[in-house]
Short mmCIF file of C-alpha atoms and ligand atoms in Angstrom, two decimals:
data_model
loop_
_atom_site.label_atom_id
_atom_site.label_comp_id
_atom_site.label_asym_id
_atom_site.label_seq_id
_atom_site.Cartn_x
_atom_site.Cartn_y
_atom_site.Cartn_z
CA MET A 21 -7.85 -86.47 2.73
CA LEU A 22 -7.65 -83.03 1.08
CA VAL A 23 -7.95 -82.83 -2.70
CA LEU A 24 -7.40 -79.78 -4.89
CA GLY A 25 -9.76 -79.80 -7.89
CA ILE A 26 -9.46 -77.80 -11.11
CA GLU A 27 -12.24 -77.30 -13.68
CA THR A 28 -11.70 -75.59 -17.04
CA SER A 29 -13.77 -77.61 -19.52
CA CYS A 30 -16.01 -74.78 -20.67
CA ASP A 31 -16.48 -71.16 -19.60
CA GLU A 32 -15.91 -71.37 -15.85
CA THR A 33 -12.38 -71.22 -14.43
CA ALA A 34 -12.69 -72.97 -11.08
CA ALA A 35 -10.57 -74.38 -8.25
CA ALA A 36 -11.70 -75.98 -5.00
CA ILE A 37 -10.41 -77.96 -2.05
CA VAL A 38 -12.58 -80.73 -0.68
CA GLU A 39 -11.99 -82.88 2.36
CA ARG A 40 -13.05 -86.52 2.39
CA ARG A 41 -13.09 -88.16 5.80
CA ARG A 42 -12.43 -91.83 6.41
CA ASP A 43 -16.16 -92.51 6.90
CA GLY A 44 -16.88 -91.12 3.43
CA SER A 45 -18.34 -87.83 4.65
CA ALA A 46 -17.25 -84.61 2.98
CA ARG A 47 -16.60 -80.94 3.51
CA ILE A 48 -15.98 -78.21 0.97
CA VAL A 49 -12.99 -76.32 2.36
CA ALA A 50 -12.65 -73.77 -0.45
CA ASP A 51 -14.61 -73.20 -3.64
CA VAL A 52 -13.77 -70.52 -6.21
CA VAL A 53 -15.61 -70.14 -9.53
CA LEU A 54 -14.79 -67.39 -12.01
CA SER A 55 -17.36 -67.18 -14.78
CA GLN A 56 -16.39 -65.92 -18.23
CA ILE A 57 -20.02 -65.25 -19.14
CA ASP A 58 -19.45 -61.54 -19.81
CA GLU A 59 -16.62 -62.27 -22.24
CA HIS A 60 -18.84 -64.56 -24.36
CA ALA A 61 -22.21 -62.79 -24.00
CA ILE A 62 -21.87 -60.52 -27.02
CA PHE A 63 -21.27 -63.60 -29.20
CA GLY A 64 -24.42 -65.33 -27.92
CA GLY A 65 -22.47 -68.45 -26.95
CA VAL A 66 -19.13 -69.76 -25.77
CA VAL A 67 -16.22 -69.01 -28.13
CA PRO A 68 -13.59 -71.76 -27.62
CA GLU A 69 -10.52 -69.60 -28.35
CA ILE A 70 -11.67 -66.86 -26.00
CA ALA A 71 -12.40 -69.46 -23.32
CA ALA A 72 -8.95 -71.06 -23.59
CA ARG A 73 -7.17 -67.70 -23.36
CA ALA A 74 -9.28 -66.60 -20.40
CA HIS A 75 -8.44 -69.87 -18.57
CA VAL A 76 -4.70 -69.29 -19.13
CA GLU A 77 -4.98 -65.77 -17.76
CA ALA A 78 -7.14 -66.59 -14.73
CA LEU A 79 -6.29 -70.08 -13.54
CA ASP A 80 -3.16 -69.30 -11.47
CA ASP A 81 -5.04 -66.62 -9.53
CA VAL A 82 -8.11 -68.82 -9.08
CA VAL A 83 -5.99 -71.68 -7.69
CA ALA A 84 -4.12 -69.25 -5.40
CA ALA A 85 -7.45 -67.84 -4.16
CA ALA A 86 -8.72 -71.34 -3.34
CA MET A 87 -5.50 -72.20 -1.48
CA ARG A 88 -5.74 -68.92 0.47
CA GLU A 89 -9.38 -69.62 1.33
CA ALA A 90 -8.35 -73.05 2.64
CA GLY A 91 -5.37 -71.59 4.47
CA ILE A 92 -2.98 -74.30 3.28
CA GLY A 93 -0.07 -74.73 0.88
CA PHE A 94 0.38 -77.42 -1.79
CA ALA A 95 2.27 -79.50 0.80
CA GLY A 96 -0.99 -79.76 2.76
CA ILE A 97 -3.03 -81.43 0.03
CA ASP A 98 -3.07 -85.16 -0.70
CA ALA A 99 -3.91 -85.19 -4.42
CA VAL A 100 -4.65 -82.93 -7.37
CA ALA A 101 -7.69 -83.62 -9.58
CA ALA A 102 -8.45 -81.92 -12.89
CA THR A 103 -11.12 -82.28 -15.53
CA ALA A 104 -9.56 -84.13 -18.48
CA GLY A 105 -12.74 -84.22 -20.60
CA PRO A 106 -15.25 -84.01 -22.12
CA GLY A 107 -15.18 -80.34 -23.07
CA LEU A 108 -13.42 -77.69 -25.10
CA ILE A 109 -9.92 -78.95 -25.79
CA GLY A 110 -8.07 -75.64 -25.20
CA GLY A 111 -9.47 -75.16 -21.72
CA LEU A 112 -8.99 -78.82 -20.82
CA ILE A 113 -5.30 -78.64 -21.74
CA VAL A 114 -4.84 -75.51 -19.61
CA GLY A 115 -6.43 -77.11 -16.53
CA LEU A 116 -4.84 -80.53 -16.89
CA THR A 117 -1.35 -79.10 -17.54
CA THR A 118 -1.60 -76.78 -14.53
CA ALA A 119 -2.75 -79.67 -12.34
CA ARG A 120 0.07 -81.87 -13.61
CA ALA A 121 2.63 -79.16 -12.87
CA ILE A 122 1.33 -78.68 -9.32
CA ALA A 123 1.23 -82.44 -8.72
CA LEU A 124 4.79 -82.90 -10.00
CA ALA A 125 6.18 -79.93 -8.06
CA ALA A 126 4.46 -80.94 -4.81
CA GLY A 127 5.00 -84.69 -5.25
CA LYS A 128 1.27 -85.52 -5.11
CA PRO A 129 -0.79 -87.92 -7.22
CA LEU A 130 -2.72 -86.51 -10.18
CA VAL A 131 -6.25 -87.70 -10.91
CA ALA A 132 -7.70 -87.08 -14.38
CA VAL A 133 -11.44 -86.68 -13.82
CA ASN A 134 -14.32 -87.03 -16.24
CA HIS A 135 -16.42 -83.85 -15.96
CA LEU A 136 -19.62 -85.93 -16.15
CA GLU A 137 -18.44 -88.08 -13.26
CA GLY A 138 -18.05 -84.84 -11.29
CA HIS A 139 -21.72 -84.03 -11.92
CA ALA A 140 -22.70 -87.68 -11.30
CA LEU A 141 -21.07 -87.90 -7.84
CA THR A 142 -22.03 -84.42 -6.56
CA ALA A 143 -25.05 -85.77 -4.65
CA ARG A 144 -22.66 -87.92 -2.57
CA LEU A 145 -20.66 -84.80 -1.69
CA THR A 146 -23.75 -82.79 -0.72
CA ASP A 147 -26.14 -85.45 0.58
CA GLY A 148 -23.94 -88.48 1.25
CA ILE A 149 -26.29 -90.76 -0.69
CA ALA A 150 -25.41 -94.41 -1.26
CA PHE A 151 -25.06 -96.31 -4.55
CA PRO A 152 -26.97 -97.20 -6.64
CA TYR A 153 -29.08 -94.24 -7.73
CA LEU A 154 -30.65 -92.94 -10.89
CA LEU A 155 -29.15 -89.73 -12.26
CA LEU A 156 -30.65 -87.24 -14.69
CA LEU A 157 -27.78 -85.16 -16.00
CA VAL A 158 -29.04 -82.11 -17.87
CA SER A 159 -26.52 -79.48 -18.95
CA GLY A 160 -25.48 -77.43 -21.95
CA GLY A 161 -23.68 -80.36 -23.57
CA HIS A 162 -25.35 -83.43 -22.05
CA THR A 163 -28.79 -84.88 -21.47
CA GLN A 164 -28.82 -88.40 -20.13
CA PHE A 165 -30.18 -90.84 -17.58
CA LEU A 166 -27.43 -92.84 -15.89
CA SER A 167 -27.68 -95.71 -13.50
CA VAL A 168 -24.89 -94.81 -11.05
CA GLU A 169 -23.75 -98.11 -9.59
CA GLY A 170 -20.39 -97.16 -8.10
CA VAL A 171 -17.40 -94.90 -8.70
CA GLY A 172 -16.53 -95.46 -12.37
CA ARG A 173 -19.56 -97.73 -12.86
CA TYR A 174 -22.25 -96.04 -14.92
CA ARG A 175 -24.89 -97.41 -17.27
CA ARG A 176 -26.69 -95.10 -19.64
CA LEU A 177 -30.46 -95.61 -19.72
CA GLY A 178 -31.35 -92.81 -22.11
CA THR A 179 -29.85 -89.86 -23.96
CA THR A 180 -30.73 -87.16 -26.46
CA LEU A 181 -30.98 -87.94 -30.14
CA ASP A 182 -30.11 -84.36 -31.09
CA ASP A 183 -29.75 -81.25 -28.90
CA ALA A 184 -28.81 -81.27 -25.23
CA LEU A 185 -31.51 -79.72 -23.04
CA GLY A 186 -29.42 -76.71 -21.98
CA GLU A 187 -28.52 -76.19 -25.62
CA ALA A 188 -32.24 -76.25 -26.51
CA PHE A 189 -32.92 -73.62 -23.82
CA ASP A 190 -30.03 -71.51 -25.13
CA LYS A 191 -31.20 -71.73 -28.77
CA ALA A 192 -34.81 -71.02 -27.82
CA ALA A 193 -33.67 -67.93 -25.90
CA LYS A 194 -31.60 -66.68 -28.83
CA LEU A 195 -34.56 -67.12 -31.15
CA LEU A 196 -36.75 -65.06 -28.79
CA GLY A 197 -34.13 -62.34 -28.44
CA LEU A 198 -33.38 -63.23 -24.80
CA PRO A 199 -29.82 -63.03 -23.41
CA HIS A 200 -27.26 -65.82 -23.06
CA PRO A 201 -27.20 -68.14 -21.14
CA GLY A 202 -30.73 -68.88 -22.22
CA GLY A 203 -31.95 -71.21 -19.46
CA PRO A 204 -32.30 -68.63 -16.68
CA ALA A 205 -33.68 -66.06 -19.17
CA ILE A 206 -36.39 -68.47 -20.40
CA GLU A 207 -37.27 -69.43 -16.83
CA GLN A 208 -37.75 -65.77 -15.84
CA ALA A 209 -39.83 -64.96 -18.95
CA ALA A 210 -41.90 -68.13 -18.44
CA LYS A 211 -42.90 -66.97 -14.96
CA ARG A 212 -44.73 -64.02 -16.54
CA GLY A 213 -46.13 -65.93 -19.52
CA ASN A 214 -49.03 -68.21 -20.39
CA GLY A 215 -47.71 -71.72 -21.04
CA GLU A 216 -50.93 -72.84 -22.70
CA ARG A 217 -51.08 -70.19 -25.40
CA PHE A 218 -48.99 -72.14 -27.94
CA ALA A 219 -49.55 -75.88 -28.44
CA LEU A 220 -45.95 -76.98 -28.96
CA PRO A 221 -45.07 -80.65 -29.60
CA ARG A 222 -43.89 -83.03 -26.83
CA PRO A 223 -41.24 -85.03 -28.73
CA LEU A 224 -40.99 -88.77 -27.89
CA ILE A 225 -43.58 -88.51 -25.12
CA ASP A 226 -44.99 -91.93 -24.12
CA ARG A 227 -42.55 -93.70 -26.47
CA PRO A 228 -40.77 -96.68 -24.91
CA GLY A 229 -37.35 -96.03 -23.39
CA ALA A 230 -35.91 -92.87 -21.87
CA ASP A 231 -34.40 -91.02 -24.83
CA PHE A 232 -34.98 -87.36 -25.64
CA SER A 233 -35.28 -85.22 -28.74
CA PHE A 234 -35.55 -81.44 -28.76
CA SER A 235 -34.84 -80.25 -32.31
CA GLY A 236 -38.49 -80.57 -33.46
CA LEU A 237 -39.64 -78.57 -30.46
CA LYS A 238 -37.14 -75.84 -31.28
CA THR A 239 -38.41 -75.71 -34.90
CA ALA A 240 -42.03 -75.57 -33.72
CA LEU A 241 -41.12 -72.67 -31.42
CA ARG A 242 -39.49 -70.82 -34.31
CA LEU A 243 -42.55 -71.33 -36.55
CA ALA A 244 -44.91 -70.18 -33.78
CA ALA A 245 -42.78 -67.07 -33.24
CA GLU A 246 -42.54 -66.30 -36.97
CA ALA A 247 -46.31 -66.62 -37.35
CA ILE A 248 -46.96 -63.74 -34.93
CA ALA A 249 -43.84 -61.58 -35.52
CA PRO A 250 -43.03 -58.87 -34.57
CA LEU A 251 -43.10 -60.17 -30.98
CA SER A 252 -44.34 -58.05 -28.10
CA GLU A 253 -42.88 -58.61 -24.65
CA SER A 254 -45.89 -60.66 -23.61
CA ASP A 255 -45.60 -62.76 -26.81
CA VAL A 256 -42.02 -63.59 -25.80
CA ASP A 257 -43.15 -64.48 -22.27
CA ASP A 258 -45.94 -66.74 -23.61
CA LEU A 259 -43.59 -68.45 -26.08
CA ALA A 260 -41.00 -69.00 -23.33
CA ALA A 261 -43.67 -70.38 -20.99
CA SER A 262 -45.07 -72.68 -23.70
CA PHE A 263 -41.57 -73.94 -24.53
CA GLN A 264 -40.74 -74.61 -20.89
CA ALA A 265 -44.09 -76.35 -20.33
CA ALA A 266 -43.37 -78.72 -23.22
CA VAL A 267 -39.85 -79.43 -21.93
CA VAL A 268 -41.00 -80.08 -18.39
CA GLU A 269 -43.75 -82.46 -19.49
CA VAL A 270 -41.36 -84.41 -21.72
CA VAL A 271 -38.63 -84.68 -19.08
CA ALA A 272 -41.11 -85.86 -16.42
CA ASN A 273 -42.44 -88.48 -18.82
CA ARG A 274 -38.96 -89.72 -19.75
CA ALA A 275 -38.03 -89.78 -16.05
CA ALA A 276 -41.06 -92.00 -15.37
CA HIS A 277 -39.76 -94.51 -17.92
CA ALA A 278 -36.20 -94.31 -16.56
CA MET A 279 -37.40 -94.89 -12.96
CA THR A 280 -39.41 -97.95 -14.03
CA SER A 281 -36.42 -99.47 -15.79
CA PHE A 282 -33.98 -98.57 -12.97
CA ALA A 283 -36.32 -100.03 -10.33
CA ALA A 284 -36.57 -103.31 -12.27
CA ASP A 285 -32.78 -103.76 -11.98
CA HIS A 286 -32.28 -102.38 -8.46
CA ALA A 287 -34.90 -103.55 -6.01
CA GLY A 288 -35.05 -101.28 -2.99
CA ALA A 289 -33.06 -98.41 -4.49
CA ALA A 290 -35.31 -95.42 -5.11
CA THR A 291 -33.35 -92.19 -5.41
CA LEU A 292 -33.50 -89.87 -8.42
CA VAL A 293 -30.71 -87.27 -8.51
CA ILE A 294 -30.63 -84.29 -10.85
CA ALA A 295 -27.41 -82.56 -11.84
CA GLY A 296 -26.07 -80.17 -14.46
CA GLY A 297 -26.89 -76.51 -15.08
CA VAL A 298 -30.48 -77.14 -16.22
CA ALA A 299 -31.21 -78.73 -12.83
CA ALA A 300 -31.39 -75.11 -11.59
CA ASN A 301 -34.79 -74.82 -13.32
CA GLN A 302 -37.44 -74.63 -10.61
CA ALA A 303 -40.37 -75.72 -12.80
CA LEU A 304 -38.39 -78.80 -13.81
CA ARG A 305 -37.49 -79.58 -10.19
CA THR A 306 -41.12 -79.32 -9.09
CA ALA A 307 -42.36 -81.61 -11.88
CA LEU A 308 -39.60 -84.17 -11.25
CA ALA A 309 -40.28 -84.19 -7.52
CA ALA A 310 -43.95 -84.96 -8.23
CA GLU A 311 -43.08 -87.66 -10.78
CA ALA A 312 -40.54 -89.19 -8.38
CA GLY A 313 -43.20 -89.25 -5.65
CA ARG A 314 -45.61 -91.12 -7.95
CA HIS A 315 -42.93 -93.81 -8.45
CA GLY A 316 -41.96 -94.09 -4.79
CA PHE A 317 -38.65 -92.33 -5.47
CA ARG A 318 -37.21 -89.36 -3.61
CA LEU A 319 -35.66 -86.53 -5.59
CA VAL A 320 -32.25 -85.27 -4.52
CA ALA A 321 -31.18 -81.95 -6.02
CA PRO A 322 -27.80 -80.50 -5.06
CA PRO A 323 -27.73 -76.77 -4.22
CA LEU A 324 -27.84 -74.58 -7.33
CA ARG A 325 -24.21 -73.50 -7.02
CA LEU A 326 -23.09 -77.12 -7.23
CA CYS A 327 -25.47 -77.99 -10.11
CA SER A 328 -23.66 -75.75 -12.58
CA ASP A 329 -19.98 -76.16 -13.37
CA ASN A 330 -17.62 -75.94 -10.39
CA ALA A 331 -14.38 -77.47 -9.14
CA ALA A 332 -15.70 -78.88 -5.84
CA MET A 333 -17.35 -81.69 -7.83
CA ILE A 334 -14.04 -82.41 -9.58
CA ALA A 335 -12.10 -82.44 -6.29
CA TRP A 336 -14.75 -84.74 -4.81
CA ALA A 337 -14.69 -87.17 -7.77
CA GLY A 338 -10.89 -87.16 -7.40
CA ALA A 339 -11.19 -87.92 -3.66
CA GLU A 340 -13.63 -90.79 -4.32
CA ARG A 341 -11.17 -92.25 -6.83
CA VAL A 342 -8.11 -91.84 -4.58
CA ALA A 343 -10.00 -93.50 -1.70
CA LEU A 344 -10.60 -96.56 -3.90
CA GLY A 345 -7.15 -96.52 -5.53
CA LEU A 346 -8.87 -95.86 -8.86
CA LEU A 347 -6.27 -93.51 -10.31
CA ALA A 348 -6.69 -93.15 -14.04
CA ASP A 349 -3.54 -93.02 -16.14
CA ALA A 350 -1.82 -89.89 -14.85
CA GLY A 351 -0.17 -89.33 -18.24
CA MET A 352 -3.58 -89.14 -19.83
CA ALA A 353 -4.18 -86.45 -22.45
CA ALA A 354 -7.20 -84.13 -22.48
CA ARG A 355 -10.17 -85.64 -24.30
CA PRO A 356 -12.87 -83.51 -25.99
CA ARG A 357 -15.16 -86.57 -25.98
CA TRP A 358 -15.27 -89.04 -23.14
CA PRO A 359 -18.54 -90.93 -22.55
CA LEU A 360 -19.14 -92.14 -18.99
CA ASP A 361 -20.65 -95.38 -20.15
CA SER A 362 -18.12 -96.65 -22.66
CA ALA A 363 -20.41 -99.58 -23.54
CA SER A 364 -23.04 -97.23 -24.95
CA GLU A 365 -22.34 -95.93 -28.42
CA PRO A 366 -22.64 -92.15 -28.63
CA MET A 367 -25.93 -91.30 -30.35
CA LEU A 368 -25.60 -89.43 -33.61
CA GLY A 369 -24.96 -85.79 -32.77
CA SER A 370 -25.57 -86.19 -29.05
CA GLY A 371 -24.12 -83.25 -27.20
CA ALA A 372 -21.87 -82.62 -30.16
CA LYS A 373 -23.21 -79.24 -31.13
CA GLY A 374 -23.72 -77.56 -27.80
CA ALA A 375 -21.69 -74.61 -26.68
CA LYS A 376 -20.60 -76.75 -23.77
CA ALA A 377 -20.04 -79.96 -25.73
O1 KG4 B 413 -23.77 -77.65 -16.22
P1 KG4 B 413 -23.58 -76.32 -16.86
O2 KG4 B 413 -23.24 -75.14 -16.00
O3 KG4 B 413 -22.49 -76.42 -17.96
C1 KG4 B 413 -22.32 -77.54 -18.78
O4 KG4 B 413 -23.08 -77.62 -19.77
O5 KG4 B 413 -21.47 -78.39 -18.46
O6 KG4 B 413 -24.94 -76.01 -17.68
C2 KG4 B 413 -25.16 -74.82 -18.41
C3 KG4 B 413 -26.50 -74.92 -19.09
C4 KG4 B 413 -26.79 -73.78 -20.06
O7 KG4 B 413 -27.26 -74.32 -21.28
C5 KG4 B 413 -27.87 -72.97 -19.35
O8 KG4 B 413 -28.74 -72.29 -20.25
C6 KG4 B 413 -28.58 -74.03 -18.58
O9 KG4 B 413 -27.56 -74.89 -18.10
N1 KG4 B 413 -29.33 -73.47 -17.43
C7 KG4 B 413 -30.67 -73.53 -17.30
C8 KG4 B 413 -30.99 -72.81 -16.11
N2 KG4 B 413 -29.82 -72.36 -15.56
C9 KG4 B 413 -28.82 -72.78 -16.38
N3 KG4 B 413 -31.62 -74.09 -18.07
C10 KG4 B 413 -32.90 -73.96 -17.67
N4 KG4 B 413 -33.29 -73.28 -16.57
C11 KG4 B 413 -32.38 -72.68 -15.76
N5 KG4 B 413 -32.77 -72.01 -14.67
ZN1 ZN B 414 -21.13 -79.36 -16.61
#
């Protein structure tokens, strides 16, 4: 089965074609991602109107490039999948409308995909892992532990009470005068810095449960920076390193709690998957691998290119749904908010303020 996927929920315009074989194995046939980062950089974040316009201008070419890369026409695909939410409404409408038009014209089914489900199922595309597994999704708009029990079956074990982790990285970078997106900039600066110079708080560490909070850490970073301003380059490096050290320690601690609670419900299942843009952070990966090892879990981390936003994950989520006959309502409208675990109430402010929310 060949599925065309389209992703336009934030600042990447992406199209991909993924093959799903009868045995459940997968192959990425074409994968095109056009980043709008340069268009938003001078604003220090993603500007929704600019993003929507850029998607309109680029999407036709991006889809055509993916089809060319695959060497097929629309007649050769079996379904069209597009991100219908959560994300910036303008971009979502552009992607979903384009997908609907292609599906109608080519007489193929349309699958409306939840962007978070795309991230959640990526490890099955890349590593073919079986359900159930524990997922840590850390991106610019989302920070949550999910028990992934099947396609469309997710239970949230923890989430952020305020900022998403990627958002915290981005705000910390802005505060230190580092470029956007902040995550990679902080990681680079942290490599040169001393992570023990500033004693920043570890919010919620050792508290029961697997929730996160980052706003107090961000405030502490600001106060530490203000206390020694003006900042030299090595001050910035030390602040970045101290911030990242706090984050990594907190995430490893929360992961320990999440693994204990997941293991209690799923005897024998012991896989921790990380996904989302922040999963690119090497210090975080190393700490999570160690923590997973201590709990008898193995850590699965998709390749960096598939951790950040892309359309292969949307095509794959679409293929998983088509294979099970789980087609969401094809007339569905784009949804800025769309929690994966509908039984869990959104926490106040969770992921609501991020550039990617
Ligand atoms: O998943 P993603 O591409 O977009 C969505 O949020 O859906 O994630 C982007 C986020 C940004 O906040 C960016 O700063 C963060 O991921 N990020 C990182 C790193 N690379 C990207 N954060 C920490 N360390 C990194 N190396
Ligand atoms: Zn994402």
